[in-house]
C-alpha positions as a LaTeX table, in Angstrom:
\begin{tabular}{lrrr}
\hline
Residue & $x$ (\AA) & $y$ (\AA) & $z$ (\AA) \\
\hline
Met1 & $-154.07$ & 223.37 & 14.72 \\
Ala2 & $-154.41$ & 222.49 & 18.40 \\
Leu3 & $-151.95$ & 219.59 & 19.48 \\
Ile4 & $-153.79$ & 217.05 & 20.58 \\
Pro5 & $-152.22$ & 214.93 & 23.28 \\
Asp6 & $-151.04$ & 211.60 & 22.87 \\
Asn7 & $-152.66$ & 208.40 & 23.99 \\
Thr8 & $-152.69$ & 207.53 & 27.65 \\
Arg9 & $-155.75$ & 204.55 & 27.23 \\
Pro10 & $-154.26$ & 201.33 & 28.30 \\
Leu11 & $-153.26$ & 199.45 & 24.81 \\
Asp12 & $-152.11$ & 196.21 & 26.39 \\
Gly13 & $-153.33$ & 194.20 & 29.21 \\
Pro14 & $-154.77$ & 190.10 & 29.91 \\
Lys15 & $-155.83$ & 188.47 & 26.83 \\
Pro16 & $-159.73$ & 187.68 & 25.87 \\
Ala17 & $-160.63$ & 184.44 & 27.34 \\
Leu18 & $-162.62$ & 183.87 & 24.12 \\
Ala19 & $-160.04$ & 182.13 & 21.09 \\
Thr20 & $-160.25$ & 184.03 & 17.98 \\
Pro21 & $-160.69$ & 182.02 & 15.12 \\
Pro22 & $-158.31$ & 183.28 & 11.57 \\
Gly23 & $-159.57$ & 186.37 & 9.81 \\
Ala24 & $-161.47$ & 187.45 & 13.36 \\
Thr25 & $-162.47$ & 191.53 & 11.66 \\
Asp26 & $-162.83$ & 194.18 & 14.23 \\
Cys27 & $-166.02$ & 196.09 & 12.04 \\
His28 & $-166.53$ & 199.25 & 14.46 \\
Ile29 & $-163.47$ & 201.72 & 15.48 \\
His30 & $-162.33$ & 204.99 & 15.26 \\
Leu31 & $-158.64$ & 206.28 & 14.42 \\
Tyr32 & $-157.71$ & 209.94 & 15.90 \\
Leu33 & $-154.48$ & 210.60 & 13.50 \\
Pro34 & $-151.83$ & 213.73 & 14.05 \\
Gly35 & $-152.48$ & 216.41 & 11.94 \\
Tyr36 & $-156.38$ & 216.27 & 11.84 \\
Ser37 & $-159.01$ & 218.38 & 13.90 \\
Ala38 & $-162.09$ & 218.14 & 15.01 \\
Gln39 & $-164.73$ & 219.70 & 12.33 \\
Pro40 & $-167.23$ & 222.09 & 13.57 \\
Gly41 & $-170.46$ & 220.36 & 14.73 \\
Gly42 & $-168.54$ & 217.54 & 16.33 \\
Pro43 & $-166.83$ & 216.67 & 19.70 \\
Gln44 & $-163.39$ & 217.61 & 20.65 \\
Ile45 & $-160.47$ & 215.19 & 20.14 \\
Pro46 & $-159.02$ & 214.48 & 24.11 \\
Glu47 & $-156.13$ & 212.64 & 22.61 \\
Leu48 & $-154.32$ & 211.03 & 19.89 \\
Ala49 & $-155.55$ & 206.96 & 18.79 \\
Thr50 & $-153.46$ & 206.09 & 15.78 \\
Val51 & $-152.85$ & 202.56 & 13.72 \\
Glu52 & $-149.88$ & 201.71 & 15.88 \\
His53 & $-152.06$ & 202.35 & 18.77 \\
Tyr54 & $-154.62$ & 200.02 & 17.52 \\
Arg55 & $-152.08$ & 197.39 & 16.35 \\
Arg56 & $-151.44$ & 196.61 & 19.91 \\
Val57 & $-154.94$ & 195.79 & 20.80 \\
Gln58 & $-155.20$ & 194.24 & 17.74 \\
Glu59 & $-152.71$ & 191.64 & 18.50 \\
Arg60 & $-154.08$ & 191.68 & 22.54 \\
Leu61 & $-157.64$ & 191.00 & 21.05 \\
Gly62 & $-155.87$ & 188.07 & 18.59 \\
Leu63 & $-157.90$ & 190.43 & 15.23 \\
Glu64 & $-156.38$ & 190.01 & 12.14 \\
Arg65 & $-158.81$ & 192.55 & 9.43 \\
Val66 & $-160.67$ & 196.23 & 10.91 \\
Val67 & $-163.39$ & 198.33 & 9.42 \\
Val68 & $-162.50$ & 202.22 & 10.49 \\
Thr69 & $-165.28$ & 204.11 & 11.15 \\
Gln70 & $-165.32$ & 207.98 & 10.66 \\
Pro71 & $-165.73$ & 209.78 & 13.81 \\
Asn72 & $-167.87$ & 212.34 & 14.21 \\
Ala73 & $-165.07$ & 214.64 & 15.44 \\
Tyr74 & $-164.05$ & 214.73 & 11.91 \\
Gln75 & $-167.66$ & 215.82 & 10.65 \\
Phe76 & $-166.95$ & 215.68 & 7.01 \\
Asp77 & $-163.55$ & 215.38 & 6.60 \\
Asn78 & $-162.37$ & 211.72 & 5.66 \\
Gly79 & $-158.80$ & 212.82 & 5.41 \\
Ala80 & $-157.44$ & 210.94 & 9.00 \\
Leu81 & $-159.89$ & 207.89 & 7.70 \\
Leu82 & $-158.48$ & 207.62 & 4.11 \\
Glu83 & $-154.66$ & 207.94 & 5.47 \\
Ser84 & $-155.59$ & 205.09 & 8.00 \\
Leu85 & $-156.31$ & 202.86 & 5.03 \\
Lys86 & $-153.40$ & 203.46 & 3.43 \\
Ile87 & $-151.24$ & 202.41 & 6.59 \\
Leu88 & $-153.30$ & 199.86 & 7.47 \\
Gly89 & $-153.59$ & 198.31 & 3.71 \\
Pro90 & $-156.63$ & 197.26 & 1.20 \\
Ser91 & $-155.73$ & 192.84 & 2.37 \\
Val92 & $-156.57$ & 193.83 & 6.32 \\
Ala93 & $-158.68$ & 196.82 & 6.45 \\
Arg94 & $-162.19$ & 198.82 & 5.32 \\
Gly95 & $-163.67$ & 202.30 & 6.22 \\
Val96 & $-166.75$ & 203.32 & 6.57 \\
Ala97 & $-166.97$ & 207.07 & 5.34 \\
Val98 & $-169.35$ & 209.63 & 5.86 \\
Val99 & $-171.12$ & 210.90 & 2.79 \\
Ser100 & $-172.97$ & 214.63 & 1.80 \\
Pro101 & $-175.88$ & 214.17 & $-0.40$ \\
Asp102 & $-173.71$ & 216.26 & $-3.00$ \\
Thr103 & $-170.45$ & 213.84 & $-2.83$ \\
Pro104 & $-169.31$ & 214.27 & $-6.54$ \\
Val105 & $-168.97$ & 210.44 & $-7.81$ \\
Gln106 & $-165.38$ & 211.12 & $-8.70$ \\
Lys107 & $-164.66$ & 211.75 & $-4.94$ \\
Leu108 & $-166.92$ & 208.51 & $-4.34$ \\
Glu109 & $-164.63$ & 206.18 & $-6.95$ \\
Glu110 & $-161.71$ & 207.52 & $-5.50$ \\
Trp111 & $-162.88$ & 206.26 & $-1.61$ \\
His112 & $-163.80$ & 203.02 & $-3.22$ \\
Ala113 & $-160.33$ & 202.52 & $-4.57$ \\
Ala114 & $-158.92$ & 203.65 & $-0.72$ \\
Gly115 & $-161.45$ & 200.81 & 0.90 \\
Val116 & $-164.34$ & 202.41 & 1.99 \\
Arg117 & $-167.78$ & 200.38 & 1.60 \\
Gly118 & $-170.18$ & 202.31 & 3.53 \\
Ala119 & $-171.41$ & 205.59 & 4.72 \\
Arg120 & $-172.45$ & 206.77 & 8.20 \\
Ile121 & $-175.54$ & 207.69 & 9.06 \\
Met122 & $-176.05$ & 209.28 & 12.90 \\
Asn123 & $-179.28$ & 210.30 & 14.64 \\
Leu124 & $-177.43$ & 210.98 & 17.84 \\
Pro125 & $-176.10$ & 214.54 & 19.09 \\
Gly126 & $-172.66$ & 215.13 & 16.84 \\
Gly127 & $-173.89$ & 212.81 & 13.83 \\
Ala128 & $-172.88$ & 214.30 & 10.63 \\
Val129 & $-175.56$ & 213.07 & 8.39 \\
Thr130 & $-178.99$ & 212.03 & 10.10 \\
Thr131 & $-181.96$ & 210.04 & 8.53 \\
Glu132 & $-183.13$ & 213.26 & 6.69 \\
Gln133 & $-180.51$ & 212.81 & 4.31 \\
Met134 & $-180.28$ & 209.02 & 4.51 \\
His135 & $-182.09$ & 208.30 & 1.32 \\
Ala136 & $-180.27$ & 210.45 & $-0.74$ \\
Val137 & $-176.53$ & 209.49 & 0.40 \\
Glu138 & $-177.85$ & 205.50 & $-0.75$ \\
Arg139 & $-178.58$ & 206.95 & $-4.29$ \\
Leu140 & $-175.28$ & 207.85 & $-4.36$ \\
Ile141 & $-173.88$ & 204.87 & $-2.47$ \\
Arg142 & $-175.65$ & 201.76 & $-4.72$ \\
Pro143 & $-173.84$ & 201.56 & $-7.41$ \\
Phe144 & $-170.75$ & 201.38 & $-5.48$ \\
Gly145 & $-171.89$ & 198.01 & $-3.75$ \\
Trp146 & $-171.60$ & 199.97 & $-0.18$ \\
His147 & $-173.82$ & 199.64 & 2.71 \\
Leu148 & $-174.83$ & 202.41 & 5.04 \\
Met149 & $-173.93$ & 202.16 & 8.86 \\
Val150 & $-177.65$ & 203.64 & 10.76 \\
Gln151 & $-176.76$ & 204.27 & 14.10 \\
Phe152 & $-179.83$ & 206.16 & 16.74 \\
Asn153 & $-181.51$ & 205.30 & 19.97 \\
Gly154 & $-183.56$ & 201.72 & 19.79 \\
Arg155 & $-186.26$ & 203.75 & 21.92 \\
Tyr156 & $-187.48$ & 206.12 & 19.11 \\
Ile157 & $-187.49$ & 203.11 & 16.45 \\
Asp158 & $-190.75$ & 203.73 & 15.43 \\
Asp159 & $-189.47$ & 207.22 & 13.94 \\
Tyr160 & $-186.95$ & 205.39 & 11.92 \\
Val161 & $-188.84$ & 202.10 & 10.49 \\
Ala162 & $-190.47$ & 203.56 & 7.58 \\
Asp163 & $-187.35$ & 204.89 & 6.15 \\
Leu164 & $-186.00$ & 201.97 & 7.10 \\
Lys165 & $-188.10$ & 199.91 & 4.91 \\
Arg166 & $-187.07$ & 201.96 & 2.14 \\
Ile167 & $-183.38$ & 201.65 & 1.44 \\
Glu168 & $-182.73$ & 199.07 & $-0.66$ \\
Cys169 & $-178.64$ & 198.57 & $-0.30$ \\
Asp170 & $-177.55$ & 196.41 & 2.32 \\
Tyr171 & $-177.45$ & 198.81 & 5.99 \\
Ile172 & $-176.54$ & 197.87 & 9.49 \\
Ile173 & $-178.04$ & 198.41 & 12.75 \\
Asp174 & $-175.58$ & 199.59 & 14.41 \\
His175 & $-174.92$ & 199.27 & 18.16 \\
Ile176 & $-177.03$ & 196.45 & 18.90 \\
Gly177 & $-179.71$ & 198.79 & 18.28 \\
Lys178 & $-178.73$ & 201.13 & 21.13 \\
Phe179 & $-181.64$ & 200.90 & 23.46 \\
Met180 & $-181.10$ & 203.91 & 25.96 \\
Pro181 & $-182.22$ & 203.01 & 28.32 \\
Pro182 & $-182.26$ & 199.10 & 27.73 \\
Val183 & $-186.12$ & 197.85 & 27.37 \\
Gly184 & $-186.93$ & 194.22 & 27.41 \\
Ala185 & $-185.57$ & 191.73 & 24.76 \\
Asp186 & $-189.47$ & 191.20 & 24.38 \\
Asp187 & $-190.64$ & 194.61 & 23.88 \\
Pro188 & $-191.96$ & 195.60 & 20.52 \\
Arg189 & $-188.78$ & 197.65 & 19.56 \\
Val190 & $-187.46$ & 194.56 & 19.73 \\
Asp191 & $-189.90$ & 193.16 & 17.51 \\
Ala192 & $-189.24$ & 195.90 & 15.04 \\
Ile193 & $-185.91$ & 195.25 & 14.89 \\
Val194 & $-186.50$ & 191.27 & 13.96 \\
Glu195 & $-188.85$ & 192.53 & 11.68 \\
Leu196 & $-186.15$ & 194.72 & 9.37 \\
Leu197 & $-183.49$ & 191.62 & 9.75 \\
Asp198 & $-186.13$ & 189.42 & 8.53 \\
Arg199 & $-186.60$ & 191.85 & 4.84 \\
Gly200 & $-183.32$ & 190.24 & 3.82 \\
Asn201 & $-180.91$ & 193.79 & 3.73 \\
Ala202 & $-180.74$ & 194.78 & 7.27 \\
Trp203 & $-177.77$ & 193.53 & 9.60 \\
Leu204 & $-176.77$ & 193.87 & 13.13 \\
Lys205 & $-173.70$ & 195.00 & 15.14 \\
Ile206 & $-172.86$ & 193.59 & 17.93 \\
Cys207 & $-170.39$ & 197.16 & 19.81 \\
Ala208 & $-170.61$ & 199.05 & 22.67 \\
Gly209 & $-173.12$ & 197.35 & 24.99 \\
Tyr210 & $-171.20$ & 199.59 & 27.31 \\
Glu211 & $-172.81$ & 202.95 & 26.09 \\
Ala212 & $-176.47$ & 202.27 & 26.93 \\
Ser213 & $-175.70$ & 199.48 & 29.69 \\
Gln214 & $-177.31$ & 200.75 & 32.99 \\
Leu215 & $-175.89$ & 197.74 & 34.55 \\
Gly216 & $-172.69$ & 197.28 & 33.08 \\
Gly217 & $-170.11$ & 194.71 & 32.62 \\
Pro218 & $-168.50$ & 192.35 & 32.47 \\
Asp219 & $-172.10$ & 190.72 & 31.39 \\
Tyr220 & $-174.27$ & 193.84 & 30.63 \\
Glu221 & $-176.95$ & 192.09 & 31.69 \\
Asp222 & $-179.46$ & 194.38 & 30.67 \\
Val223 & $-178.74$ & 194.73 & 26.64 \\
Gly224 & $-177.56$ & 190.72 & 26.48 \\
Pro225 & $-180.72$ & 189.60 & 26.45 \\
Ile226 & $-181.85$ & 191.63 & 23.47 \\
Ala227 & $-178.57$ & 190.71 & 21.65 \\
Lys228 & $-179.07$ & 187.23 & 22.56 \\
Arg229 & $-182.61$ & 186.87 & 20.56 \\
Leu230 & $-181.30$ & 189.26 & 17.85 \\
Val231 & $-178.09$ & 186.79 & 17.49 \\
Ala232 & $-179.84$ & 183.94 & 17.41 \\
His233 & $-182.31$ & 185.41 & 15.16 \\
Ala234 & $-180.01$ & 186.48 & 12.35 \\
Pro235 & $-176.44$ & 185.00 & 12.82 \\
Glu236 & $-175.81$ & 185.40 & 9.41 \\
Arg237 & $-176.25$ & 189.24 & 9.05 \\
Thr238 & $-174.79$ & 189.95 & 12.52 \\
Leu239 & $-171.43$ & 191.52 & 13.22 \\
Trp240 & $-169.42$ & 192.55 & 15.61 \\
Gly241 & $-166.94$ & 195.77 & 16.58 \\
Ser242 & $-164.62$ & 196.86 & 19.70 \\
Asn243 & $-165.58$ & 201.06 & 19.77 \\
Trp244 & $-162.37$ & 201.41 & 20.55 \\
Pro245 & $-160.88$ & 203.55 & 21.56 \\
His246 & $-164.30$ & 204.37 & 23.26 \\
Val247 & $-164.16$ & 208.25 & 23.32 \\
Gly248 & $-168.25$ & 208.03 & 24.27 \\
Val249 & $-167.51$ & 207.53 & 27.77 \\
Pro250 & $-165.70$ & 209.48 & 30.61 \\
Arg251 & $-162.48$ & 207.79 & 31.42 \\
Ser252 & $-163.97$ & 206.43 & 34.82 \\
Glu253 & $-166.10$ & 204.03 & 32.52 \\
Tyr254 & $-163.80$ & 203.25 & 30.14 \\
Pro255 & $-163.82$ & 199.35 & 29.23 \\
Asp256 & $-161.88$ & 196.58 & 29.08 \\
Asp257 & $-161.64$ & 195.54 & 25.39 \\
Ala258 & $-160.70$ & 191.93 & 25.93 \\
Glu259 & $-164.52$ & 192.31 & 27.88 \\
Gln260 & $-166.03$ & 194.21 & 24.58 \\
Leu261 & $-164.97$ & 190.52 & 23.05 \\
Asp262 & $-166.11$ & 188.11 & 25.54 \\
Val263 & $-169.22$ & 189.27 & 25.42 \\
Leu264 & $-169.78$ & 186.72 & 22.47 \\
Leu265 & $-169.06$ & 183.80 & 24.34 \\
Ala266 & $-172.17$ & 184.63 & 26.12 \\
Trp267 & $-174.10$ & 185.88 & 23.35 \\
Ala268 & $-173.66$ & 183.53 & 20.71 \\
Ser269 & $-172.26$ & 180.18 & 20.32 \\
Glu270 & $-169.69$ & 178.86 & 18.66 \\
Pro271 & $-170.37$ & 177.94 & 15.34 \\
Phe272 & $-171.93$ & 181.65 & 15.27 \\
Arg273 & $-169.13$ & 183.60 & 16.11 \\
Gln274 & $-167.57$ & 181.77 & 13.15 \\
Lys275 & $-170.00$ & 183.77 & 11.18 \\
Ile276 & $-170.03$ & 186.81 & 13.20 \\
Leu277 & $-166.29$ & 187.13 & 13.38 \\
Val278 & $-164.93$ & 186.15 & 9.70 \\
Glu279 & $-168.03$ & 184.88 & 7.58 \\
Asn280 & $-170.34$ & 188.17 & 7.70 \\
Pro281 & $-167.80$ & 190.78 & 7.74 \\
Ala282 & $-165.98$ & 188.86 & 4.49 \\
Arg283 & $-169.10$ & 189.17 & 2.87 \\
Leu284 & $-170.45$ & 192.38 & 3.81 \\
Tyr285 & $-166.82$ & 194.44 & 3.45 \\
Gly286 & $-165.18$ & 192.07 & 0.40 \\
Phe287 & $-162.45$ & 190.49 & 2.31 \\
\hline
\end{tabular}
């Protein structure tokens, strides 16, 4: 087993301008623990990102609850995710696992007891399960009340709309639709997300604008208009996530963690922020 270097990312810094309400939730992080290796098909792990590391970031940002998402690096090996949930504890942590169409029901029962509440669908390089297997996975997780977390390049949403409309459980459109590169807020492909949100079982996650933005932070002026339109349209089904530890970008483009939270000051009103950070995660994840 290859030795993975310890974390060198900045964990501390100035606090965000946004004063978070009690129960504030980070709905998207990844953790990389000692003793777990990258699996074939996924990217390599450049350095560790442990529960202890994240707790420092969590304290800096004023967050209390967290949703740990299975990284692409681990593919179908959810071991580090389950260990992370055990360390964090059921009162403050939930998980999104990678579920294959042939995952035994007994495994799903065990994962549910550990705090898993969703299955990851990734139609971008490195994803373990794509939309081709999405409906088979949905049939497995639906009895547990889990949701799907779906990520794709929003520029090609027309390729996915029909399959998304067939989903019967709740599902998250991840990373603000992840339009790469961004489109105008009035683009028909943003209209398609609005239509999906209006069907009642789709959620939007504000997360990692830096991965799609060509203008960069702290304002992300090319991604912000999309986010503002979608948040205003469905604040009762919008979530926020930091995407820590930001493994999708090189260190030279590493974003400031407080900046990732402070985008909500411009993209969501104070009543909406209460929903996004506290009420919506509590409802979807059962906090």
